[in-house]
JSON list of C-alpha atoms in Angstrom, two decimals:
[
{"chain": "Z", "resi": 246, "resn": "GLU", "atom": "CA", "xyz": [-3.79, 78.84, -38.49]},
{"chain": "Z", "resi": 247, "resn": "VAL", "atom": "CA", "xyz": [-3.34, 77.22, -35.03]},
{"chain": "Z", "resi": 248, "resn": "GLN", "atom": "CA", "xyz": [-4.16, 73.72, -35.44]},
{"chain": "Z", "resi": 249, "resn": "LEU", "atom": "CA", "xyz": [-3.98, 70.48, -33.05]},
{"chain": "Z", "resi": 250, "resn": "VAL", "atom": "CA", "xyz": [-5.01, 67.30, -34.19]},
{"chain": "Z", "resi": 251, "resn": "GLU", "atom": "CA", "xyz": [-5.49, 64.28, -32.31]},
{"chain": "Z", "resi": 252, "resn": "SER", "atom": "CA", "xyz": [-5.40, 60.77, -33.10]},
{"chain": "Z", "resi": 253, "resn": "GLY", "atom": "CA", "xyz": [-5.25, 57.44, -31.36]},
{"chain": "Z", "resi": 254, "resn": "GLY", "atom": "CA", "xyz": [-8.42, 56.96, -28.85]},
{"chain": "Z", "resi": 255, "resn": "GLY", "atom": "CA", "xyz": [-10.47, 54.32, -28.60]},
{"chain": "Z", "resi": 256, "resn": "LEU", "atom": "CA", "xyz": [-11.62, 51.48, -26.53]},
{"chain": "Z", "resi": 257, "resn": "VAL", "atom": "CA", "xyz": [-9.36, 49.39, -24.40]},
{"chain": "Z", "resi": 258, "resn": "GLN", "atom": "CA", "xyz": [-9.51, 46.36, -21.38]},
{"chain": "Z", "resi": 259, "resn": "ALA", "atom": "CA", "xyz": [-8.07, 47.58, -17.96]},
{"chain": "Z", "resi": 260, "resn": "GLY", "atom": "CA", "xyz": [-4.14, 46.57, -17.91]},
{"chain": "Z", "resi": 261, "resn": "GLY", "atom": "CA", "xyz": [-3.77, 47.68, -21.84]},
{"chain": "Z", "resi": 262, "resn": "SER", "atom": "CA", "xyz": [-1.90, 50.49, -23.58]},
{"chain": "Z", "resi": 263, "resn": "LEU", "atom": "CA", "xyz": [-2.60, 52.96, -25.95]},
{"chain": "Z", "resi": 264, "resn": "ARG", "atom": "CA", "xyz": [-1.19, 55.89, -27.76]},
{"chain": "Z", "resi": 265, "resn": "LEU", "atom": "CA", "xyz": [-2.51, 59.19, -28.15]},
{"chain": "Z", "resi": 266, "resn": "SER", "atom": "CA", "xyz": [-0.82, 61.30, -30.85]},
{"chain": "Z", "resi": 267, "resn": "CYS", "atom": "CA", "xyz": [-0.81, 65.18, -31.19]},
{"chain": "Z", "resi": 268, "resn": "ALA", "atom": "CA", "xyz": [-0.16, 66.72, -34.55]},
{"chain": "Z", "resi": 269, "resn": "ALA", "atom": "CA", "xyz": [0.62, 70.78, -34.51]},
{"chain": "Z", "resi": 270, "resn": "SER", "atom": "CA", "xyz": [0.61, 73.28, -37.28]},
{"chain": "Z", "resi": 271, "resn": "GLY", "atom": "CA", "xyz": [0.04, 76.81, -37.59]},
{"chain": "Z", "resi": 272, "resn": "PHE", "atom": "CA", "xyz": [3.09, 78.13, -34.83]},
{"chain": "Z", "resi": 273, "resn": "THR", "atom": "CA", "xyz": [6.72, 77.84, -34.29]},
{"chain": "Z", "resi": 274, "resn": "PHE", "atom": "CA", "xyz": [6.32, 73.84, -32.27]},
{"chain": "Z", "resi": 275, "resn": "ASP", "atom": "CA", "xyz": [9.82, 74.31, -30.60]},
{"chain": "Z", "resi": 276, "resn": "ASP", "atom": "CA", "xyz": [8.79, 77.60, -28.63]},
{"chain": "Z", "resi": 277, "resn": "TYR", "atom": "CA", "xyz": [6.26, 75.85, -27.20]},
{"chain": "Z", "resi": 278, "resn": "ALA", "atom": "CA", "xyz": [4.98, 73.25, -24.44]},
{"chain": "Z", "resi": 279, "resn": "ILE", "atom": "CA", "xyz": [2.40, 70.60, -25.81]},
{"chain": "Z", "resi": 280, "resn": "GLY", "atom": "CA", "xyz": [0.01, 69.09, -23.03]},
{"chain": "Z", "resi": 281, "resn": "TRP", "atom": "CA", "xyz": [-2.31, 66.49, -22.69]},
{"chain": "Z", "resi": 282, "resn": "PHE", "atom": "CA", "xyz": [-5.53, 67.28, -20.35]},
{"chain": "Z", "resi": 283, "resn": "ARG", "atom": "CA", "xyz": [-8.24, 65.03, -19.75]},
{"chain": "Z", "resi": 284, "resn": "GLN", "atom": "CA", "xyz": [-12.15, 65.44, -18.82]},
{"chain": "Z", "resi": 285, "resn": "ALA", "atom": "CA", "xyz": [-14.27, 62.99, -17.17]},
{"chain": "Z", "resi": 286, "resn": "PRO", "atom": "CA", "xyz": [-18.29, 62.67, -17.31]},
{"chain": "Z", "resi": 287, "resn": "GLY", "atom": "CA", "xyz": [-18.77, 64.56, -14.13]},
{"chain": "Z", "resi": 288, "resn": "LYS", "atom": "CA", "xyz": [-15.51, 66.25, -13.18]},
{"chain": "Z", "resi": 289, "resn": "GLU", "atom": "CA", "xyz": [-13.47, 69.32, -13.64]},
{"chain": "Z", "resi": 290, "resn": "ARG", "atom": "CA", "xyz": [-10.59, 68.81, -16.87]},
{"chain": "Z", "resi": 291, "resn": "GLU", "atom": "CA", "xyz": [-7.34, 67.75, -15.57]},
{"chain": "Z", "resi": 292, "resn": "GLY", "atom": "CA", "xyz": [-3.88, 68.52, -16.28]},
{"chain": "Z", "resi": 293, "resn": "VAL", "atom": "CA", "xyz": [-2.35, 65.04, -17.30]},
{"chain": "Z", "resi": 294, "resn": "SER", "atom": "CA", "xyz": [1.01, 65.50, -18.82]},
{"chain": "Z", "resi": 295, "resn": "CYS", "atom": "CA", "xyz": [3.25, 68.24, -20.67]},
{"chain": "Z", "resi": 296, "resn": "ILE", "atom": "CA", "xyz": [6.46, 68.44, -22.45]},
{"chain": "Z", "resi": 297, "resn": "SER", "atom": "CA", "xyz": [8.43, 71.47, -23.08]},
{"chain": "Z", "resi": 298, "resn": "SER", "atom": "CA", "xyz": [9.58, 71.42, -27.05]},
{"chain": "Z", "resi": 299, "resn": "SER", "atom": "CA", "xyz": [12.46, 73.22, -26.41]},
{"chain": "Z", "resi": 300, "resn": "ASP", "atom": "CA", "xyz": [14.18, 71.58, -24.04]},
{"chain": "Z", "resi": 301, "resn": "GLY", "atom": "CA", "xyz": [12.40, 68.50, -23.09]},
{"chain": "Z", "resi": 302, "resn": "SER", "atom": "CA", "xyz": [11.10, 69.30, -19.97]},
{"chain": "Z", "resi": 303, "resn": "THR", "atom": "CA", "xyz": [8.43, 67.17, -18.82]},
{"chain": "Z", "resi": 304, "resn": "TYR", "atom": "CA", "xyz": [5.92, 67.05, -16.22]},
{"chain": "Z", "resi": 305, "resn": "TYR", "atom": "CA", "xyz": [2.82, 64.50, -15.32]},
{"chain": "Z", "resi": 306, "resn": "ALA", "atom": "CA", "xyz": [-0.19, 64.24, -13.17]},
{"chain": "Z", "resi": 307, "resn": "ASP", "atom": "CA", "xyz": [0.39, 62.27, -9.42]},
{"chain": "Z", "resi": 308, "resn": "SER", "atom": "CA", "xyz": [-2.54, 59.71, -10.95]},
{"chain": "Z", "resi": 309, "resn": "VAL", "atom": "CA", "xyz": [-0.44, 59.00, -14.31]},
{"chain": "Z", "resi": 310, "resn": "LYS", "atom": "CA", "xyz": [3.29, 58.87, -12.71]},
{"chain": "Z", "resi": 311, "resn": "GLY", "atom": "CA", "xyz": [4.74, 55.77, -13.95]},
{"chain": "Z", "resi": 312, "resn": "ARG", "atom": "CA", "xyz": [2.26, 54.46, -16.82]},
{"chain": "Z", "resi": 313, "resn": "PHE", "atom": "CA", "xyz": [2.24, 57.46, -18.87]},
{"chain": "Z", "resi": 314, "resn": "THR", "atom": "CA", "xyz": [4.68, 59.02, -20.95]},
{"chain": "Z", "resi": 315, "resn": "ILE", "atom": "CA", "xyz": [4.95, 61.79, -22.71]},
{"chain": "Z", "resi": 316, "resn": "SER", "atom": "CA", "xyz": [7.25, 62.47, -25.71]},
{"chain": "Z", "resi": 317, "resn": "SER", "atom": "CA", "xyz": [7.44, 64.68, -28.75]},
{"chain": "Z", "resi": 318, "resn": "ASP", "atom": "CA", "xyz": [9.05, 64.38, -32.61]},
{"chain": "Z", "resi": 319, "resn": "ASN", "atom": "CA", "xyz": [10.06, 67.72, -33.03]},
{"chain": "Z", "resi": 320, "resn": "ALA", "atom": "CA", "xyz": [10.40, 66.84, -36.89]},
{"chain": "Z", "resi": 321, "resn": "LYS", "atom": "CA", "xyz": [7.18, 65.61, -37.43]},
{"chain": "Z", "resi": 322, "resn": "ASN", "atom": "CA", "xyz": [5.84, 68.86, -34.98]},
{"chain": "Z", "resi": 323, "resn": "THR", "atom": "CA", "xyz": [3.53, 66.09, -32.80]},
{"chain": "Z", "resi": 324, "resn": "VAL", "atom": "CA", "xyz": [3.17, 65.12, -29.60]},
{"chain": "Z", "resi": 325, "resn": "TYR", "atom": "CA", "xyz": [2.66, 61.66, -28.38]},
{"chain": "Z", "resi": 326, "resn": "LEU", "atom": "CA", "xyz": [0.76, 60.32, -24.99]},
{"chain": "Z", "resi": 327, "resn": "GLN", "atom": "CA", "xyz": [1.90, 56.62, -24.41]},
{"chain": "Z", "resi": 328, "resn": "MET", "atom": "CA", "xyz": [-0.33, 55.48, -21.99]},
{"chain": "Z", "resi": 329, "resn": "ASN", "atom": "CA", "xyz": [0.35, 51.93, -20.35]},
{"chain": "Z", "resi": 330, "resn": "SER", "atom": "CA", "xyz": [-1.48, 50.05, -17.14]},
{"chain": "Z", "resi": 331, "resn": "LEU", "atom": "CA", "xyz": [-4.35, 51.69, -18.23]},
{"chain": "Z", "resi": 332, "resn": "LYS", "atom": "CA", "xyz": [-7.52, 52.02, -15.14]},
{"chain": "Z", "resi": 333, "resn": "PRO", "atom": "CA", "xyz": [-11.07, 52.45, -15.77]},
{"chain": "Z", "resi": 334, "resn": "GLU", "atom": "CA", "xyz": [-10.44, 55.82, -13.86]},
{"chain": "Z", "resi": 335, "resn": "ASP", "atom": "CA", "xyz": [-8.25, 56.69, -16.56]},
{"chain": "Z", "resi": 336, "resn": "THR", "atom": "CA", "xyz": [-11.49, 57.04, -19.09]},
{"chain": "Z", "resi": 337, "resn": "ALA", "atom": "CA", "xyz": [-12.16, 60.54, -20.60]},
{"chain": "Z", "resi": 338, "resn": "VAL", "atom": "CA", "xyz": [-11.83, 62.86, -23.22]},
{"chain": "Z", "resi": 339, "resn": "TYR", "atom": "CA", "xyz": [-8.24, 63.75, -23.75]},
{"chain": "Z", "resi": 340, "resn": "TYR", "atom": "CA", "xyz": [-7.22, 66.85, -25.02]},
{"chain": "Z", "resi": 341, "resn": "CYS", "atom": "CA", "xyz": [-4.05, 68.25, -26.02]},
{"chain": "Z", "resi": 342, "resn": "ALA", "atom": "CA", "xyz": [-2.92, 72.01, -25.91]},
{"chain": "Z", "resi": 343, "resn": "ALA", "atom": "CA", "xyz": [-0.35, 74.19, -26.76]},
{"chain": "Z", "resi": 344, "resn": "GLY", "atom": "CA", "xyz": [1.05, 77.39, -25.16]},
{"chain": "Z", "resi": 345, "resn": "VAL", "atom": "CA", "xyz": [4.01, 79.63, -24.81]},
{"chain": "Z", "resi": 346, "resn": "LEU", "atom": "CA", "xyz": [3.88, 78.84, -21.33]},
{"chain": "Z", "resi": 347, "resn": "LEU", "atom": "CA", "xyz": [1.68, 75.85, -20.31]},
{"chain": "Z", "resi": 348, "resn": "THR", "atom": "CA", "xyz": [1.31, 73.51, -16.90]},
{"chain": "Z", "resi": 349, "resn": "LEU", "atom": "CA", "xyz": [-0.80, 71.17, -15.94]},
{"chain": "Z", "resi": 350, "resn": "TYR", "atom": "CA", "xyz": [-2.71, 73.92, -14.21]},
{"chain": "Z", "resi": 351, "resn": "GLY", "atom": "CA", "xyz": [-3.81, 75.97, -17.79]},
{"chain": "Z", "resi": 352, "resn": "SER", "atom": "CA", "xyz": [-2.05, 77.50, -20.68]},
{"chain": "Z", "resi": 353, "resn": "SER", "atom": "CA", "xyz": [-1.36, 81.34, -21.54]},
{"chain": "Z", "resi": 354, "resn": "ASP", "atom": "CA", "xyz": [-2.58, 80.36, -25.39]},
{"chain": "Z", "resi": 355, "resn": "ASP", "atom": "CA", "xyz": [-6.09, 79.03, -26.28]},
{"chain": "Z", "resi": 356, "resn": "TYR", "atom": "CA", "xyz": [-5.00, 76.10, -28.32]},
{"chain": "Z", "resi": 357, "resn": "TRP", "atom": "CA", "xyz": [-6.67, 73.45, -28.70]},
{"chain": "Z", "resi": 358, "resn": "GLY", "atom": "CA", "xyz": [-7.60, 70.18, -29.93]},
{"chain": "Z", "resi": 359, "resn": "GLN", "atom": "CA", "xyz": [-10.99, 68.64, -30.83]},
{"chain": "Z", "resi": 360, "resn": "GLY", "atom": "CA", "xyz": [-10.49, 65.94, -28.37]},
{"chain": "Z", "resi": 361, "resn": "THR", "atom": "CA", "xyz": [-10.33, 62.25, -28.60]},
{"chain": "Z", "resi": 362, "resn": "GLN", "atom": "CA", "xyz": [-12.32, 59.38, -26.59]},
{"chain": "Z", "resi": 363, "resn": "VAL", "atom": "CA", "xyz": [-10.45, 56.87, -24.10]},
{"chain": "Z", "resi": 364, "resn": "THR", "atom": "CA", "xyz": [-12.44, 54.38, -23.02]},
{"chain": "Z", "resi": 365, "resn": "VAL", "atom": "CA", "xyz": [-10.97, 51.96, -20.29]},
{"chain": "Z", "resi": 366, "resn": "SER", "atom": "CA", "xyz": [-13.25, 48.84, -19.42]},
{"chain": "Z", "resi": 367, "resn": "SER", "atom": "CA", "xyz": [-12.78, 46.85, -16.38]}
]
C-alpha cells in the first residue's frame, strides 16, 4: 500500500522556521518525484516544491524561492521541506504527493499524504 505520512507542522511566528517531513512507503522511492503542495482557506491548491528522487532535480514556486529548501534522504524514503523566513501568507495545510511524473501543477499518480497544518502568526 502506498503511504505518505507528513510530520513537522505547527505554529510559528513570522520569520521563524519549520521542517516538514514526508515519509514514503509502498513504492519504489527512486522512481518517483515527490512534491509539496499547500492549500490555504479560500484558495486553490498551490504547488510549493518538488524533487526527483533519482537525480535530485528541484523546483520551487516563485513565492517560496530563497526561503524553502526541499531535500530527500533516499535511505529513509523521506523528503523534507525546510521552511525559513516564514510569512503569514505561508499559512496553509501542506500535503506531500508522489508521482512518476509530478510538477508543481499536478501529478500522474494520486498518492497524497494526509496533510499537516502550518500556521504562521504575525
